[in-house]
XYZ file of C-alpha atoms in Angstrom:
131
model
C 62.924 -65.974 105.567
C 61.481 -62.550 106.384
C 64.561 -60.853 104.893
C 64.080 -62.768 101.619
C 60.439 -61.718 101.428
C 61.300 -58.054 102.027
C 64.124 -58.194 99.472
C 61.833 -59.843 96.909
C 59.136 -57.221 97.509
C 61.620 -54.362 97.072
C 63.025 -55.854 93.863
C 59.536 -56.363 92.416
C 58.587 -52.778 93.266
C 61.757 -51.461 91.609
C 61.116 -53.522 88.476
C 57.530 -52.304 88.222
C 58.320 -48.632 88.814
C 58.633 -46.548 85.658
C 62.070 -45.022 85.314
C 63.323 -41.829 83.695
C 64.664 -41.876 80.164
C 68.311 -42.828 79.577
C 69.259 -39.215 78.859
C 67.923 -38.048 82.214
C 69.189 -40.923 84.306
C 72.479 -41.496 82.532
C 71.285 -44.967 81.589
C 73.185 -46.278 78.594
C 70.384 -47.551 76.396
C 69.706 -45.060 73.673
C 66.225 -46.329 72.862
C 65.704 -43.971 69.920
C 69.153 -44.668 68.509
C 71.287 -47.699 68.070
C 73.512 -49.675 70.421
C 76.789 -51.320 69.465
C 79.472 -53.241 71.324
C 82.869 -51.495 71.374
C 85.509 -53.393 73.308
C 84.021 -54.349 76.675
C 81.381 -51.598 76.492
C 77.891 -51.135 75.080
C 77.614 -47.764 73.341
C 74.347 -46.133 72.313
C 74.089 -43.206 69.894
C 71.238 -40.717 69.556
C 70.902 -37.390 67.769
C 69.106 -34.589 69.498
C 69.079 -30.812 68.983
C 72.153 -30.660 66.776
C 74.204 -32.996 68.956
C 75.320 -36.595 68.704
C 75.202 -38.232 72.144
C 77.050 -41.431 73.022
C 76.023 -43.262 76.202
C 78.400 -45.900 77.601
C 77.530 -48.877 79.817
C 79.552 -51.850 81.027
C 78.885 -55.580 80.609
C 76.442 -55.459 83.546
C 74.441 -52.675 81.845
C 75.694 -50.154 84.422
C 76.564 -46.568 83.388
C 80.292 -45.942 83.024
C 81.934 -42.637 84.031
C 82.502 -40.973 80.645
C 85.106 -38.524 81.966
C 87.728 -41.229 81.270
C 86.672 -41.615 77.626
C 86.746 -39.806 74.335
C 85.594 -40.672 70.847
C 85.856 -39.589 67.252
C 83.424 -40.293 64.458
C 83.577 -40.098 60.714
C 80.043 -39.222 59.610
C 78.475 -39.101 56.179
C 77.164 -35.612 55.395
C 74.897 -34.583 52.533
C 76.482 -35.260 49.135
C 78.507 -38.200 50.534
C 80.956 -35.782 52.148
C 82.818 -37.178 55.161
C 82.947 -35.134 58.354
C 85.070 -35.861 61.414
C 83.510 -35.225 64.821
C 85.198 -35.147 68.226
C 83.184 -36.327 71.249
C 83.847 -34.845 74.681
C 82.627 -35.935 78.138
C 79.256 -34.368 79.018
C 78.572 -35.724 82.506
C 77.427 -39.108 83.762
C 78.025 -41.763 81.072
C 77.664 -39.432 78.074
C 79.983 -38.094 75.395
C 78.698 -35.324 73.104
C 79.696 -33.853 69.725
C 78.129 -31.104 67.631
C 76.425 -32.106 64.389
C 76.772 -28.844 62.474
C 76.310 -30.222 58.966
C 73.346 -31.474 56.959
C 72.879 -35.165 56.194
C 70.333 -37.112 54.200
C 67.928 -39.488 55.934
C 69.656 -41.526 58.610
C 72.782 -40.367 60.408
C 75.607 -42.713 59.396
C 78.875 -42.712 61.317
C 81.807 -44.897 62.284
C 82.733 -44.221 65.912
C 86.118 -44.943 67.495
C 85.962 -45.113 71.299
C 89.074 -44.233 73.322
C 89.741 -45.098 76.946
C 92.626 -44.284 79.288
C 94.809 -46.856 77.509
C 94.041 -45.772 73.935
C 91.619 -46.950 71.233
C 89.103 -49.562 72.410
C 87.536 -50.287 69.033
C 85.071 -49.077 66.423
C 81.412 -49.464 65.581
C 79.189 -48.328 62.741
C 75.921 -46.569 63.498
C 72.938 -45.933 61.237
C 70.564 -43.818 63.336
C 67.229 -42.109 62.744
C 67.432 -38.532 64.065
C 65.144 -37.708 67.027
C 62.120 -35.706 65.989
């Protein structure tokens, strides 16, 4: 009984404690971007400081080691020009690619996620850039 009370108290304290942002903690929810399901994974995309950042979590919302993954994206640049981007592991559960081209309004891209066994699937993103 005492163990249950201690466990419940610890869980309530953890739930009430404010946590760091996903980018700092490696947490997969990109709250200023968009999240999409690709294969068995939840993938969030944000734009920040000239980079596109993908954060990957599993079905239990746990960060996944991104060193085993890669991704490509076909993004829509200004003037409806298509640009291909290559994402590389960037520590924790993140993949990063440079966004070195202008785009109008929202960042629009189709992302293909790759795992150790090959392509896992695609998702379309329509993301407001971080200000």
